[in-house]
mmCIF file of C-alpha atoms in Angstrom:
data_model
loop_
_atom_site.group_PDB
_atom_site.id
_atom_site.type_symbol
_atom_site.label_atom_id
_atom_site.label_comp_id
_atom_site.label_asym_id
_atom_site.label_seq_id
_atom_site.Cartn_x
_atom_site.Cartn_y
_atom_site.Cartn_z
ATOM 1 C CA UNK A 1 143.640 86.190 220.926
ATOM 2 C CA UNK A 2 145.756 82.990 221.911
ATOM 3 C CA UNK A 3 146.564 81.951 225.391
ATOM 4 C CA UNK A 4 148.895 83.906 227.154
ATOM 5 C CA UNK A 5 149.033 87.136 224.975
ATOM 6 C CA UNK A 6 147.844 90.606 226.144
ATOM 7 C CA UNK A 7 145.905 93.028 224.509
ATOM 8 C CA UNK A 8 147.702 95.842 223.011
ATOM 9 C CA UNK A 9 146.733 98.650 224.628
ATOM 10 C CA UNK A 10 145.332 99.547 228.538
ATOM 11 C CA UNK A 11 141.557 99.575 228.875
ATOM 12 C CA UNK A 12 140.444 103.216 229.605
ATOM 13 C CA UNK A 13 138.422 104.220 232.289
ATOM 14 C CA UNK A 14 135.362 103.927 229.689
ATOM 15 C CA UNK A 15 135.712 100.340 229.020
ATOM 16 C CA UNK A 16 132.348 98.545 229.862
ATOM 17 C CA UNK A 17 134.275 95.982 231.135
ATOM 18 C CA UNK A 18 135.634 98.593 233.710
ATOM 19 C CA UNK A 19 132.644 100.137 234.204
ATOM 20 C CA UNK A 20 130.838 96.919 234.922
ATOM 21 C CA UNK A 21 133.618 96.029 237.627
ATOM 22 C CA UNK A 22 133.099 99.739 238.855
ATOM 23 C CA UNK A 23 128.966 98.937 239.127
ATOM 24 C CA UNK A 24 129.678 95.508 241.229
ATOM 25 C CA UNK A 25 132.258 96.955 243.370
ATOM 26 C CA UNK A 26 129.308 99.798 244.217
ATOM 27 C CA UNK A 27 126.646 97.079 244.588
ATOM 28 C CA UNK A 28 128.804 94.902 247.108
ATOM 29 C CA UNK A 29 129.767 98.320 249.142
ATOM 30 C CA UNK A 30 126.062 98.946 249.221
ATOM 31 C CA UNK A 31 125.202 95.272 250.244
ATOM 32 C CA UNK A 32 127.657 95.803 252.909
ATOM 33 C CA UNK A 33 126.427 98.862 254.244
ATOM 34 C CA UNK A 34 122.857 97.542 254.148
ATOM 35 C CA UNK A 35 123.525 94.333 255.959
ATOM 36 C CA UNK A 36 125.054 96.286 258.404
ATOM 37 C CA UNK A 37 122.707 98.884 259.302
ATOM 38 C CA UNK A 38 119.959 95.964 259.522
ATOM 39 C CA UNK A 39 122.210 94.206 262.045
ATOM 40 C CA UNK A 40 122.387 97.496 264.155
ATOM 41 C CA UNK A 41 118.158 97.841 263.728
ATOM 42 C CA UNK A 42 117.804 94.660 265.465
ATOM 43 C CA UNK A 43 120.008 95.170 268.051
ATOM 44 C CA UNK A 44 118.294 98.477 268.580
ATOM 45 C CA UNK A 45 115.173 96.277 268.822
ATOM 46 C CA UNK A 46 116.184 93.813 271.092
ATOM 47 C CA UNK A 47 117.123 96.863 273.303
ATOM 48 C CA UNK A 48 113.949 97.806 273.119
ATOM 49 C CA UNK A 49 112.108 94.940 273.165
ATOM 50 C CA UNK A 50 114.102 93.836 276.505
ATOM 51 C CA UNK A 51 113.473 97.600 277.858
ATOM 52 C CA UNK A 52 109.740 97.070 277.085
ATOM 53 C CA UNK A 53 109.493 93.870 278.696
ATOM 54 C CA UNK A 54 111.082 95.000 281.775
ATOM 55 C CA UNK A 55 108.346 98.225 281.964
ATOM 56 C CA UNK A 56 105.764 95.438 281.819
ATOM 57 C CA UNK A 57 107.409 93.267 284.794
ATOM 58 C CA UNK A 58 108.084 96.455 286.804
ATOM 59 C CA UNK A 59 104.247 97.787 286.382
ATOM 60 C CA UNK A 60 103.018 94.261 287.322
ATOM 61 C CA UNK A 61 105.701 94.183 290.334
ATOM 62 C CA UNK A 62 104.224 97.448 291.486
ATOM 63 C CA UNK A 63 100.750 96.552 291.432
ATOM 64 C CA UNK A 64 101.408 93.004 293.167
ATOM 65 C CA UNK A 65 103.326 95.150 296.169
ATOM 66 C CA UNK A 66 100.385 97.920 296.463
ATOM 67 C CA UNK A 67 98.187 94.843 296.800
ATOM 68 C CA UNK A 68 100.198 93.254 299.359
ATOM 69 C CA UNK A 69 101.759 95.889 300.964
ATOM 70 C CA UNK A 70 100.215 94.545 304.242
ATOM 71 C CA UNK A 71 100.684 91.091 304.079
ATOM 72 C CA UNK A 72 103.493 89.247 305.939
ATOM 73 C CA UNK A 73 106.756 89.174 304.445
ATOM 74 C CA UNK A 74 108.182 85.659 302.984
ATOM 75 C CA UNK A 75 111.404 84.326 303.967
ATOM 76 C CA UNK A 76 112.162 83.448 300.594
ATOM 77 C CA UNK A 77 114.887 85.919 298.801
ATOM 78 C CA UNK A 78 115.142 86.191 295.404
ATOM 79 C CA UNK A 79 118.310 87.158 293.503
ATOM 80 C CA UNK A 80 116.416 87.940 290.155
ATOM 81 C CA UNK A 81 115.681 91.482 289.024
ATOM 82 C CA UNK A 82 113.443 92.857 286.620
ATOM 83 C CA UNK A 83 116.028 94.223 284.515
ATOM 84 C CA UNK A 84 117.190 90.305 283.858
ATOM 85 C CA UNK A 85 113.755 89.593 282.493
ATOM 86 C CA UNK A 86 113.646 88.911 278.790
ATOM 87 C CA UNK A 87 110.744 88.623 276.189
ATOM 88 C CA UNK A 88 108.608 85.483 277.131
ATOM 89 C CA UNK A 89 105.229 83.855 276.640
ATOM 90 C CA UNK A 90 104.181 85.364 280.054
ATOM 91 C CA UNK A 91 105.373 88.315 279.045
ATOM 92 C CA UNK A 92 103.883 88.540 275.708
ATOM 93 C CA UNK A 93 100.283 87.479 277.666
ATOM 94 C CA UNK A 94 100.757 90.084 280.187
ATOM 95 C CA UNK A 95 100.088 92.688 277.331
ATOM 96 C CA UNK A 96 96.726 94.580 276.665
ATOM 97 C CA UNK A 97 95.411 93.666 273.042
ATOM 98 C CA UNK A 98 96.010 96.946 271.714
ATOM 99 C CA UNK A 99 99.731 96.640 272.862
ATOM 100 C CA UNK A 100 100.608 93.633 270.658
ATOM 101 C CA UNK A 101 99.871 95.788 267.847
ATOM 102 C CA UNK A 102 103.309 97.396 268.171
ATOM 103 C CA UNK A 103 105.164 93.926 268.204
ATOM 104 C CA UNK A 104 106.574 91.794 265.238
ATOM 105 C CA UNK A 105 104.767 88.988 264.465
ATOM 106 C CA UNK A 106 107.768 86.859 264.173
ATOM 107 C CA UNK A 107 108.472 87.536 267.958
ATOM 108 C CA UNK A 108 104.622 86.600 268.549
ATOM 109 C CA UNK A 109 104.774 83.470 267.101
ATOM 110 C CA UNK A 110 107.940 82.125 268.034
ATOM 111 C CA UNK A 111 106.937 83.380 271.999
ATOM 112 C CA UNK A 112 103.491 81.010 271.276
ATOM 113 C CA UNK A 113 106.187 77.962 270.639
ATOM 114 C CA UNK A 114 107.658 78.197 274.016
ATOM 115 C CA UNK A 115 107.889 74.630 275.716
ATOM 116 C CA UNK A 116 105.972 72.986 273.057
ATOM 117 C CA UNK A 117 107.078 69.637 271.834
ATOM 118 C CA UNK A 118 109.708 70.177 268.876
ATOM 119 C CA UNK A 119 110.819 73.928 270.154
ATOM 120 C CA UNK A 120 113.507 72.351 272.705
ATOM 121 C CA UNK A 121 116.238 74.045 270.729
ATOM 122 C CA UNK A 122 114.260 77.245 269.687
ATOM 123 C CA UNK A 123 116.770 80.209 270.087
ATOM 124 C CA UNK A 124 114.443 83.517 269.895
ATOM 125 C CA UNK A 125 117.579 85.808 269.033
ATOM 126 C CA UNK A 126 118.658 83.139 266.423
ATOM 127 C CA UNK A 127 115.127 83.061 264.900
ATOM 128 C CA UNK A 128 114.787 86.425 264.711
ATOM 129 C CA UNK A 129 118.142 87.170 262.883
ATOM 130 C CA UNK A 130 117.477 84.409 260.386
ATOM 131 C CA UNK A 131 114.279 86.270 259.710
ATOM 132 C CA UNK A 132 115.989 89.389 259.142
ATOM 133 C CA UNK A 133 118.681 87.923 256.966
ATOM 134 C CA UNK A 134 116.099 86.400 254.964
ATOM 135 C CA UNK A 135 113.730 90.100 254.464
ATOM 136 C CA UNK A 136 117.432 91.347 253.291
ATOM 137 C CA UNK A 137 117.925 88.881 250.578
ATOM 138 C CA UNK A 138 114.747 89.293 249.510
ATOM 139 C CA UNK A 139 114.852 92.820 249.252
ATOM 140 C CA UNK A 140 117.772 93.068 247.204
ATOM 141 C CA UNK A 141 116.548 90.700 244.804
ATOM 142 C CA UNK A 142 113.639 92.653 244.371
ATOM 143 C CA UNK A 143 115.266 95.775 243.399
ATOM 144 C CA UNK A 144 117.807 93.727 241.358
ATOM 145 C CA UNK A 145 115.224 92.443 239.391
ATOM 146 C CA UNK A 146 113.047 95.341 239.240
ATOM 147 C CA UNK A 147 113.732 95.860 235.551
ATOM 148 C CA UNK A 148 112.022 92.502 234.766
ATOM 149 C CA UNK A 149 108.587 94.453 236.278
ATOM 150 C CA UNK A 150 109.209 97.482 234.737
ATOM 151 C CA UNK A 151 109.817 96.165 231.027
ATOM 152 C CA UNK A 152 107.010 93.800 231.093
ATOM 153 C CA UNK A 153 104.204 94.323 233.918
ATOM 154 C CA UNK A 154 101.681 92.272 232.018
ATOM 155 C CA UNK A 155 103.954 89.280 233.072
ATOM 156 C CA UNK A 156 103.070 90.311 236.701
ATOM 157 C CA UNK A 157 99.073 91.176 236.442
ATOM 158 C CA UNK A 158 100.173 94.988 235.800
ATOM 159 C CA UNK A 159 100.727 95.026 240.064
ATOM 160 C CA UNK A 160 104.045 96.018 241.800
ATOM 161 C CA UNK A 161 102.599 94.111 244.751
ATOM 162 C CA UNK A 162 101.789 91.348 242.582
ATOM 163 C CA UNK A 163 105.776 91.203 241.260
ATOM 164 C CA UNK A 164 106.901 92.303 244.947
ATOM 165 C CA UNK A 165 105.117 89.105 246.212
ATOM 166 C CA UNK A 166 106.307 86.999 243.550
ATOM 167 C CA UNK A 167 109.718 87.955 244.412
ATOM 168 C CA UNK A 168 109.619 87.163 248.449
ATOM 169 C CA UNK A 169 107.748 83.692 247.226
ATOM 170 C CA UNK A 170 110.324 82.549 244.701
ATOM 171 C CA UNK A 171 113.852 84.277 246.913
ATOM 172 C CA UNK A 172 112.379 81.882 250.264
ATOM 173 C CA UNK A 173 111.798 79.094 248.121
ATOM 174 C CA UNK A 174 114.246 79.253 245.710
ATOM 175 C CA UNK A 175 117.159 80.517 247.519
ATOM 176 C CA UNK A 176 116.106 79.190 250.843
ATOM 177 C CA UNK A 177 114.719 76.169 250.224
ATOM 178 C CA UNK A 178 111.609 76.792 252.173
ATOM 179 C CA UNK A 179 109.068 74.197 251.759
ATOM 180 C CA UNK A 180 105.779 72.876 253.034
ATOM 181 C CA UNK A 181 106.503 70.009 254.995
ATOM 182 C CA UNK A 182 105.718 66.465 252.611
ATOM 183 C CA UNK A 183 105.073 64.340 255.739
ATOM 184 C CA UNK A 184 101.972 66.363 256.304
ATOM 185 C CA UNK A 185 100.784 66.180 252.749
ATOM 186 C CA UNK A 186 97.563 64.537 252.638
ATOM 187 C CA UNK A 187 95.397 63.729 249.614
ATOM 188 C CA UNK A 188 92.634 66.568 248.459
ATOM 189 C CA UNK A 189 89.925 66.247 251.049
ATOM 190 C CA UNK A 190 91.710 64.051 253.749
ATOM 191 C CA UNK A 191 92.994 66.103 256.866
ATOM 192 C CA UNK A 192 95.524 64.200 259.376
ATOM 193 C CA UNK A 193 93.937 63.896 263.077
ATOM 194 C CA UNK A 194 94.767 67.008 265.593
ATOM 195 C CA UNK A 195 97.193 64.589 267.621
ATOM 196 C CA UNK A 196 99.414 63.584 264.368
ATOM 197 C CA UNK A 197 99.077 67.102 262.768
ATOM 198 C CA UNK A 198 100.144 69.318 265.931
ATOM 199 C CA UNK A 199 102.461 66.822 267.633
ATOM 200 C CA UNK A 200 105.655 68.743 266.370
ATOM 201 C CA UNK A 201 105.597 72.184 266.893
ATOM 202 C CA UNK A 202 107.954 72.874 264.041
ATOM 203 C CA UNK A 203 105.132 72.019 261.927
ATOM 204 C CA UNK A 204 102.920 74.678 263.117
ATOM 205 C CA UNK A 205 105.257 77.812 264.076
ATOM 206 C CA UNK A 206 108.103 79.486 262.104
ATOM 207 C CA UNK A 207 110.703 78.153 263.780
ATOM 208 C CA UNK A 208 110.370 74.980 261.902
ATOM 209 C CA UNK A 209 111.170 77.443 258.706
ATOM 210 C CA UNK A 210 113.890 79.295 260.044
ATOM 211 C CA UNK A 211 115.404 76.170 261.417
ATOM 212 C CA UNK A 212 117.172 73.197 259.865
ATOM 213 C CA UNK A 213 114.097 71.372 258.401
ATOM 214 C CA UNK A 214 113.024 74.593 256.509
ATOM 215 C CA UNK A 215 109.507 73.314 256.514
ATOM 216 C CA UNK A 216 105.924 74.179 257.707
ATOM 217 C CA UNK A 217 102.565 73.716 256.766
ATOM 218 C CA UNK A 218 99.470 76.172 256.297
ATOM 219 C CA UNK A 219 99.525 76.821 259.974
ATOM 220 C CA UNK A 220 102.999 78.416 260.108
ATOM 221 C CA UNK A 221 103.831 79.297 256.071
ATOM 222 C CA UNK A 222 101.306 82.359 256.287
ATOM 223 C CA UNK A 223 102.618 83.882 259.699
ATOM 224 C CA UNK A 224 106.442 83.327 258.211
ATOM 225 C CA UNK A 225 105.788 84.950 254.620
ATOM 226 C CA UNK A 226 103.934 88.257 256.382
ATOM 227 C CA UNK A 227 106.991 88.363 259.234
ATOM 228 C CA UNK A 228 109.454 88.874 256.142
ATOM 229 C CA UNK A 229 106.850 90.806 254.078
ATOM 230 C CA UNK A 230 106.934 93.462 257.128
ATOM 231 C CA UNK A 231 109.964 93.575 257.343
ATOM 232 C CA UNK A 232 110.057 94.921 253.889
ATOM 233 C CA UNK A 233 107.046 97.604 254.762
ATOM 234 C CA UNK A 234 104.579 95.631 252.874
ATOM 235 C CA UNK A 235 101.032 95.711 254.293
ATOM 236 C CA UNK A 236 100.375 92.062 254.714
ATOM 237 C CA UNK A 237 97.966 90.787 257.007
ATOM 238 C CA UNK A 238 96.841 87.079 258.429
ATOM 239 C CA UNK A 239 93.570 86.166 257.446
ATOM 240 C CA UNK A 240 91.177 82.912 258.070
ATOM 241 C CA UNK A 241 89.460 80.714 255.890
ATOM 242 C CA UNK A 242 87.387 77.583 257.838
ATOM 243 C CA UNK A 243 90.872 75.671 258.473
ATOM 244 C CA UNK A 244 92.711 77.334 256.726
ATOM 245 C CA UNK A 245 95.023 80.276 257.062
ATOM 246 C CA UNK A 246 96.351 82.531 254.063
ATOM 247 C CA UNK A 247 98.097 85.936 253.320
ATOM 248 C CA UNK A 248 96.795 89.718 251.908
ATOM 249 C CA UNK A 249 98.254 92.048 250.639
ATOM 250 C CA UNK A 250 95.753 95.219 251.493
ATOM 251 C CA UNK A 251 96.412 98.804 250.962
ATOM 252 C CA UNK A 252 94.392 101.859 249.187
ATOM 253 C CA UNK A 253 95.001 100.543 246.026
ATOM 254 C CA UNK A 254 95.777 96.718 245.834
ATOM 255 C CA UNK A 255 93.912 93.731 247.947
ATOM 256 C CA UNK A 256 95.848 90.499 247.001
ATOM 257 C CA UNK A 257 95.423 87.098 248.819
ATOM 258 C CA UNK A 258 98.644 84.977 248.492
ATOM 259 C CA UNK A 259 98.379 81.147 248.935
ATOM 260 C CA UNK A 260 101.444 80.528 251.225
ATOM 261 C CA UNK A 261 101.333 77.026 251.302
ATOM 262 C CA UNK A 262 101.109 76.290 247.441
ATOM 263 C CA UNK A 263 104.732 75.983 245.465
ATOM 264 C CA UNK A 264 105.525 79.112 243.440
ATOM 265 C CA UNK A 265 103.168 82.351 243.502
ATOM 266 C CA UNK A 266 99.487 81.737 243.795
ATOM 267 C CA UNK A 267 96.518 83.938 244.284
ATOM 268 C CA UNK A 268 92.896 83.325 244.500
ATOM 269 C CA UNK A 269 89.971 85.744 245.357
ATOM 270 C CA UNK A 270 87.879 85.835 248.155
ATOM 271 C CA UNK A 271 84.982 83.823 246.926
ATOM 272 C CA UNK A 272 87.583 80.875 246.339
ATOM 273 C CA UNK A 273 88.231 80.695 249.837
ATOM 274 C CA UNK A 274 84.712 80.854 251.096
ATOM 275 C CA UNK A 275 84.462 77.515 249.181
ATOM 276 C CA UNK A 276 87.933 76.062 250.624
ATOM 277 C CA UNK A 277 89.130 74.198 251.917
ATOM 278 C CA UNK A 278 85.642 73.759 253.510
ATOM 279 C CA UNK A 279 82.685 75.961 252.475
ATOM 280 C CA UNK A 280 81.339 78.101 255.089
ATOM 281 C CA UNK A 281 77.800 79.886 255.525
ATOM 282 C CA UNK A 282 77.296 83.594 255.440
ATOM 283 C CA UNK A 283 76.783 83.452 259.400
ATOM 284 C CA UNK A 284 79.659 81.667 259.776
ATOM 285 C CA UNK A 285 81.698 84.162 258.003
ATOM 286 C CA UNK A 286 80.238 86.600 260.200
ATOM 287 C CA UNK A 287 80.411 85.021 263.375
ATOM 288 C CA UNK A 288 84.327 83.950 263.319
ATOM 289 C CA UNK A 289 85.661 86.858 261.039
ATOM 290 C CA UNK A 290 86.607 84.506 257.964
ATOM 291 C CA UNK A 291 87.933 86.131 255.238
ATOM 292 C CA UNK A 292 88.752 89.528 257.030
ATOM 293 C CA UNK A 293 92.254 91.041 257.860
ATOM 294 C CA UNK A 294 93.075 90.163 261.525
ATOM 295 C CA UNK A 295 94.239 92.863 263.701
ATOM 296 C CA UNK A 296 97.798 91.742 265.844
ATOM 297 C CA UNK A 297 95.608 90.647 268.765
ATOM 298 C CA UNK A 298 93.703 88.162 266.357
ATOM 299 C CA UNK A 299 96.796 86.906 264.970
ATOM 300 C CA UNK A 300 98.169 86.212 268.671
ATOM 301 C CA UNK A 301 94.712 84.397 269.325
ATOM 302 C CA UNK A 302 95.343 82.212 266.415
ATOM 303 C CA UNK A 303 99.003 81.140 267.466
ATOM 304 C CA UNK A 304 97.103 80.917 270.687
ATOM 305 C CA UNK A 305 94.618 78.135 269.591
ATOM 306 C CA UNK A 306 97.454 76.594 267.755
ATOM 307 C CA UNK A 307 99.605 76.129 270.934
ATOM 308 C CA UNK A 308 96.289 74.869 272.438
ATOM 309 C CA UNK A 309 96.180 72.247 269.921
ATOM 310 C CA UNK A 310 99.911 71.151 270.453
ATOM 311 C CA UNK A 311 99.600 70.876 274.141
ATOM 312 C CA UNK A 312 96.430 68.642 273.879
ATOM 313 C CA UNK A 313 98.197 66.423 271.429
ATOM 314 C CA UNK A 314 100.975 66.051 274.112
ATOM 315 C CA UNK A 315 98.224 64.959 276.476
ATOM 316 C CA UNK A 316 99.202 68.167 278.129
ATOM 317 C CA UNK A 317 95.184 69.117 278.915
ATOM 318 C CA UNK A 318 95.105 71.757 281.285
ATOM 319 C CA UNK A 319 97.467 73.866 279.968
ATOM 320 C CA UNK A 320 95.727 73.454 276.638
ATOM 321 C CA UNK A 321 92.961 74.805 278.352
ATOM 322 C CA UNK A 322 94.772 77.457 279.309
ATOM 323 C CA UNK A 323 96.007 78.245 275.910
ATOM 324 C CA UNK A 324 92.352 78.150 274.209
ATOM 325 C CA UNK A 325 91.062 80.571 276.846
ATOM 326 C CA UNK A 326 93.667 82.724 276.146
ATOM 327 C CA UNK A 327 92.827 82.745 272.464
ATOM 328 C CA UNK A 328 89.207 83.633 273.723
ATOM 329 C CA UNK A 329 90.379 86.617 275.568
ATOM 330 C CA UNK A 330 92.567 88.196 272.643
ATOM 331 C CA UNK A 331 89.576 87.927 270.205
ATOM 332 C CA UNK A 332 85.954 87.353 271.768
ATOM 333 C CA UNK A 333 84.361 88.504 268.758
ATOM 334 C CA UNK A 334 85.297 84.845 266.995
ATOM 335 C CA UNK A 335 82.657 82.320 268.098
ATOM 336 C CA UNK A 336 84.935 79.256 266.984
ATOM 337 C CA UNK A 337 87.695 79.792 270.140
ATOM 338 C CA UNK A 338 85.043 79.491 272.352
ATOM 339 C CA UNK A 339 83.749 76.443 270.829
ATOM 340 C CA UNK A 340 87.092 74.990 270.582
ATOM 341 C CA UNK A 341 87.589 75.781 273.975
ATOM 342 C CA UNK A 342 84.481 73.704 275.211
ATOM 343 C CA UNK A 343 85.649 70.977 273.125
ATOM 344 C CA UNK A 344 88.898 70.727 274.677
ATOM 345 C CA UNK A 345 87.409 70.944 278.275
ATOM 346 C CA UNK A 346 84.966 67.857 277.417
ATOM 347 C CA UNK A 347 88.420 65.972 275.898
ATOM 348 C CA UNK A 348 90.277 66.585 279.059
ATOM 349 C CA UNK A 349 87.530 65.705 280.877
ATOM 350 C CA UNK A 350 86.843 62.486 278.928
ATOM 351 C CA UNK A 351 90.658 61.687 279.388
ATOM 352 C CA UNK A 352 90.505 61.332 283.210
ATOM 353 C CA UNK A 353 87.638 59.067 283.316
ATOM 354 C CA UNK A 354 88.766 55.423 283.704
ATOM 355 C CA UNK A 355 88.199 53.635 280.427
ATOM 356 C CA UNK A 356 86.333 50.452 280.009
ATOM 357 C CA UNK A 357 88.424 47.013 279.991
ATOM 358 C CA UNK A 358 88.882 46.240 275.888
ATOM 359 C CA UNK A 359 88.027 50.085 274.697
ATOM 360 C CA UNK A 360 89.731 50.244 271.183
ATOM 361 C CA UNK A 361 90.697 46.318 271.234
ATOM 362 C CA UNK A 362 89.572 43.263 269.375
ATOM 363 C CA UNK A 363 86.476 41.806 270.543
ATOM 364 C CA UNK A 364 88.264 38.828 272.091
ATOM 365 C CA UNK A 365 88.767 38.872 275.716
ATOM 366 C CA UNK A 366 91.772 36.438 275.351
ATOM 367 C CA UNK A 367 93.764 39.179 273.626
ATOM 368 C CA UNK A 368 93.150 42.412 275.439
ATOM 369 C CA UNK A 369 96.753 41.533 277.973
ATOM 370 C CA UNK A 370 98.379 42.414 274.565
ATOM 371 C CA UNK A 371 99.261 45.815 273.084
ATOM 372 C CA UNK A 372 96.780 46.881 270.671
ATOM 373 C CA UNK A 373 98.787 46.377 268.104
ATOM 374 C CA UNK A 374 99.668 42.934 268.617
ATOM 375 C CA UNK A 375 95.857 42.207 269.302
ATOM 376 C CA UNK A 376 94.558 43.525 266.255
ATOM 377 C CA UNK A 377 97.264 41.427 264.158
ATOM 378 C CA UNK A 378 96.665 38.098 265.846
ATOM 379 C CA UNK A 379 92.792 38.947 265.781
ATOM 380 C CA UNK A 380 93.114 39.279 261.738
ATOM 381 C CA UNK A 381 95.233 36.351 261.849
ATOM 382 C CA UNK A 382 91.954 34.451 263.678
ATOM 383 C CA UNK A 383 89.695 35.781 261.278
ATOM 384 C CA UNK A 384 91.425 34.797 258.046
ATOM 385 C CA UNK A 385 91.560 30.974 259.759
ATOM 386 C CA UNK A 386 88.298 30.966 260.831
ATOM 387 C CA UNK A 387 86.784 32.765 257.236
ATOM 388 C CA UNK A 388 89.117 31.376 254.663
ATOM 389 C CA UNK A 389 88.604 33.354 251.359
ATOM 390 C CA UNK A 390 86.621 31.249 248.927
ATOM 391 C CA UNK A 391 88.867 29.372 246.230
ATOM 392 C CA UNK A 392 88.567 30.942 242.722
ATOM 393 C CA UNK A 393 87.566 28.718 239.658
ATOM 394 C CA UNK A 394 90.568 26.389 238.774
ATOM 395 C CA UNK A 395 92.722 27.777 241.790
ATOM 396 C CA UNK A 396 94.369 25.181 244.035
ATOM 397 C CA UNK A 397 93.819 24.752 247.608
ATOM 398 C CA UNK A 398 95.938 26.487 249.653
ATOM 399 C CA UNK A 399 98.750 24.288 251.106
ATOM 400 C CA UNK A 400 99.483 25.669 254.133
ATOM 401 C CA UNK A 401 98.365 23.519 257.055
ATOM 402 C CA UNK A 402 95.667 25.098 259.824
ATOM 403 C CA UNK A 403 95.749 23.917 262.816
ATOM 404 C CA UNK A 404 92.032 23.583 264.465
ATOM 405 C CA UNK A 405 91.265 26.541 267.327
ATOM 406 C CA UNK A 406 89.225 24.569 269.800
ATOM 407 C CA UNK A 407 86.746 26.879 271.516
ATOM 408 C CA UNK A 408 87.283 27.547 275.066
ATOM 409 C CA UNK A 409 84.997 27.070 277.663
ATOM 410 C CA UNK A 410 83.259 30.285 279.084
ATOM 411 C CA UNK A 411 84.852 32.460 276.392
ATOM 412 C CA UNK A 412 81.823 33.643 273.859
ATOM 413 C CA UNK A 413 82.081 32.514 270.412
ATOM 414 C CA UNK A 414 80.776 36.239 269.192
ATOM 415 C CA UNK A 415 78.937 34.955 266.547
ATOM 416 C CA UNK A 416 81.577 33.259 264.869
ATOM 417 C CA UNK A 417 81.295 29.405 263.304
ATOM 418 C CA UNK A 418 83.299 26.892 265.130
ATOM 419 C CA UNK A 419 86.410 25.802 263.913
ATOM 420 C CA UNK A 420 86.285 22.520 261.687
#
């Protein structure tokens, strides 16, 4: 048909092109209705959460009043009422373990990041709304592409849970740009120190994934995927290996482990995680609940332990100890949390002791007044002058003049030969 030429007949209502437009219109209408429904449910959840928190504060307030009924009244007045209280870390920790089962894992995780370095701009409602929006997108794309699974189930391990998790991972990674933070990637078998890995809470809590960075680590990605999946009614649980977390789909018919820290959809059996990233003994698995689907209270214990590491990395030792104590309270059966708590206490005590002069510095007292980086640089320069590299056969001598370094009275030579 030439440009500008019109068809000779008007398309009928049975024309495939018209039917396709009608289908797209219905799909768009359903999409808008579904999004609006999600927003109404979110508002309802927020109201319920605020009411629940207020009830907790009222209950605690009543107990305190009863205990202090005969105590002298304070002159201090507060205009803040229980109704003003909102969800906070304190409200979360006031719950008993069985009460945490009713909470969204996303909410629990975000509350445990409160007040940490990297969470200064954390907006709880905005982060939860972001999780809801992402879940809606995953649901729509999963339903829209269901025909792929129906027509070729073998391509998805003949498992609808596998297909659904593959879609969840694909949408979050490709559509939303979710990634493992490349700055935290290390060679196989090499792990960063806690002070570096836990320096920024955005790397280990899910607000780094709902925020602008859209990145996380094995400490946050599993909880993030679970928060999205549970919004879709997927039976997902958090599972720990030794120094690692992963996701599990578990119902009466399926038990599927999903590696959240990888690119794309990756699944491994339990035997893999018993050996990776660190091998574990049968006793360690039993004592710490490794390879077992966690309860909500155990999930919260993980988050509080991560919080403790972040606080220790920031030099807030007393707060770190309190966080680790909460982890022990929430999961007393896991011996690892008690071990971590003891280590935190010893480290905090060591930090309060005066450090002998010269610790962490080169073995040359004349350099101890310089910053460590400068001192070590000068030390290496002096070492190079004192111990020049032997010349290779046929190599010309170094023309750079090297001034002599006379020894100083009263300064030990540390076994070094005198300068020439």
